[in-house]
């Protein structure tokens, strides 16, 4: 049974890369060894968590964007 490292914090690039590096190496260079479903999903989840972390979007706000003409209804 293979030992899988714990998932890295979602906003830590260095930890995420270290976590992914061995999995990517296995896929690219040693695929004949196989890749368990759990290992595949851990790699996928590590990438997903990093890409969707709020640190990636520091200016994100839940307020709607104000585009051209957005102030037309404010004069009532």
PDB file of C-alpha atoms in Angstrom:
ATOM      1  CA  UNK A   1       0.000   0.000   0.000  1.00  0.00           C
ATOM      2  CA  UNK A   2       1.439   3.364  -0.995  1.00  0.00           C
ATOM      3  CA  UNK A   3       1.732   6.193   1.490  1.00  0.00           C
ATOM      4  CA  UNK A   4       0.150   9.420   0.313  1.00  0.00           C
ATOM      5  CA  UNK A   5       1.247  12.725   1.837  1.00  0.00           C
ATOM      6  CA  UNK A   6      -1.410  14.981   3.332  1.00  0.00           C
ATOM      7  CA  UNK A   7      -2.946  17.638   1.089  1.00  0.00           C
ATOM      8  CA  UNK A   8      -1.072  20.960   1.285  1.00  0.00           C
ATOM      9  CA  UNK A   9      -2.662  24.226   2.444  1.00  0.00           C
ATOM     10  CA  UNK A  10      -4.631  25.599  -0.539  1.00  0.00           C
ATOM     11  CA  UNK A  11      -2.847  28.969  -0.675  1.00  0.00           C
ATOM     12  CA  UNK A  12       0.754  27.717  -0.373  1.00  0.00           C
ATOM     13  CA  UNK A  13       2.409  27.429  -3.792  1.00  0.00           C
ATOM     14  CA  UNK A  14       5.654  25.873  -2.502  1.00  0.00           C
ATOM     15  CA  UNK A  15       3.827  23.189  -0.503  1.00  0.00           C
ATOM     16  CA  UNK A  16       1.419  22.506  -3.367  1.00  0.00           C
ATOM     17  CA  UNK A  17       4.258  22.138  -5.869  1.00  0.00           C
ATOM     18  CA  UNK A  18       6.197  19.817  -3.533  1.00  0.00           C
ATOM     19  CA  UNK A  19       3.027  17.730  -3.112  1.00  0.00           C
ATOM     20  CA  UNK A  20       2.429  17.532  -6.872  1.00  0.00           C
ATOM     21  CA  UNK A  21       6.024  16.983  -7.963  1.00  0.00           C
ATOM     22  CA  UNK A  22       6.281  13.272  -7.124  1.00  0.00           C
ATOM     23  CA  UNK A  23       2.866  12.546  -8.642  1.00  0.00           C
ATOM     24  CA  UNK A  24       3.720  14.376 -11.854  1.00  0.00           C
ATOM     25  CA  UNK A  25       7.041  12.549 -12.003  1.00  0.00           C
ATOM     26  CA  UNK A  26       5.262   9.224 -11.623  1.00  0.00           C
ATOM     27  CA  UNK A  27       2.758  10.053 -14.367  1.00  0.00           C
ATOM     28  CA  UNK A  28       5.437  11.307 -16.770  1.00  0.00           C
ATOM     29  CA  UNK A  29       8.250   8.836 -16.050  1.00  0.00           C
ATOM     30  CA  UNK A  30       6.918   5.779 -14.192  1.00  0.00           C
ATOM     31  CA  UNK A  31       3.336   5.302 -15.311  1.00  0.00           C
ATOM     32  CA  UNK A  32       3.915   1.547 -15.608  1.00  0.00           C
ATOM     33  CA  UNK A  33       3.976   1.471 -11.773  1.00  0.00           C
ATOM     34  CA  UNK A  34       0.352   2.518 -11.840  1.00  0.00           C
ATOM     35  CA  UNK A  35      -1.448   5.330 -10.091  1.00  0.00           C
ATOM     36  CA  UNK A  36      -4.134   4.536  -7.553  1.00  0.00           C
ATOM     37  CA  UNK A  37      -7.487   6.254  -7.778  1.00  0.00           C
ATOM     38  CA  UNK A  38      -6.887   7.843  -4.354  1.00  0.00           C
ATOM     39  CA  UNK A  39      -3.495   9.233  -5.442  1.00  0.00           C
ATOM     40  CA  UNK A  40      -4.998  10.594  -8.668  1.00  0.00           C
ATOM     41  CA  UNK A  41      -7.820  12.281  -6.753  1.00  0.00           C
ATOM     42  CA  UNK A  42      -5.392  13.720  -4.185  1.00  0.00           C
ATOM     43  CA  UNK A  43      -3.318  15.260  -6.995  1.00  0.00           C
ATOM     44  CA  UNK A  44      -6.457  16.622  -8.666  1.00  0.00           C
ATOM     45  CA  UNK A  45      -7.747  18.007  -5.362  1.00  0.00           C
ATOM     46  CA  UNK A  46      -4.417  19.678  -4.572  1.00  0.00           C
ATOM     47  CA  UNK A  47      -4.482  21.470  -7.918  1.00  0.00           C
ATOM     48  CA  UNK A  48      -8.171  22.381  -7.602  1.00  0.00           C
ATOM     49  CA  UNK A  49      -7.744  23.703  -4.052  1.00  0.00           C
ATOM     50  CA  UNK A  50      -4.795  25.889  -5.055  1.00  0.00           C
ATOM     51  CA  UNK A  51      -6.505  27.263  -8.160  1.00  0.00           C
ATOM     52  CA  UNK A  52      -9.700  28.131  -6.313  1.00  0.00           C
ATOM     53  CA  UNK A  53      -8.148  29.530  -3.131  1.00  0.00           C
ATOM     54  CA  UNK A  54      -9.124  33.106  -2.313  1.00  0.00           C
ATOM     55  CA  UNK A  55      -5.448  34.115  -2.290  1.00  0.00           C
ATOM     56  CA  UNK A  56      -5.452  33.705  -6.053  1.00  0.00           C
ATOM     57  CA  UNK A  57      -8.108  36.438  -6.315  1.00  0.00           C
ATOM     58  CA  UNK A  58      -7.193  39.074  -3.709  1.00  0.00           C
ATOM     59  CA  UNK A  59      -9.458  41.686  -5.286  1.00  0.00           C
ATOM     60  CA  UNK A  60     -12.476  39.406  -5.473  1.00  0.00           C
ATOM     61  CA  UNK A  61     -15.685  40.839  -4.146  1.00  0.00           C
ATOM     62  CA  UNK A  62     -19.201  39.481  -4.126  1.00  0.00           C
ATOM     63  CA  UNK A  63     -20.588  42.840  -5.244  1.00  0.00           C
ATOM     64  CA  UNK A  64     -21.680  43.081  -8.887  1.00  0.00           C
ATOM     65  CA  UNK A  65     -19.355  44.869 -11.266  1.00  0.00           C
ATOM     66  CA  UNK A  66     -20.407  48.353 -12.333  1.00  0.00           C
ATOM     67  CA  UNK A  67     -20.228  48.624 -16.102  1.00  0.00           C
ATOM     68  CA  UNK A  68     -21.216  51.370 -18.538  1.00  0.00           C
ATOM     69  CA  UNK A  69     -24.735  52.568 -17.841  1.00  0.00           C
ATOM     70  CA  UNK A  70     -24.877  51.009 -14.388  1.00  0.00           C
ATOM     71  CA  UNK A  71     -25.755  54.353 -12.815  1.00  0.00           C
ATOM     72  CA  UNK A  72     -28.854  54.956 -14.987  1.00  0.00           C
ATOM     73  CA  UNK A  73     -31.250  53.744 -12.287  1.00  0.00           C
ATOM     74  CA  UNK A  74     -29.560  55.677  -9.469  1.00  0.00           C
ATOM     75  CA  UNK A  75     -31.226  59.006 -10.368  1.00  0.00           C
ATOM     76  CA  UNK A  76     -34.745  58.077  -9.315  1.00  0.00           C
TER      77      UNK A  76
END
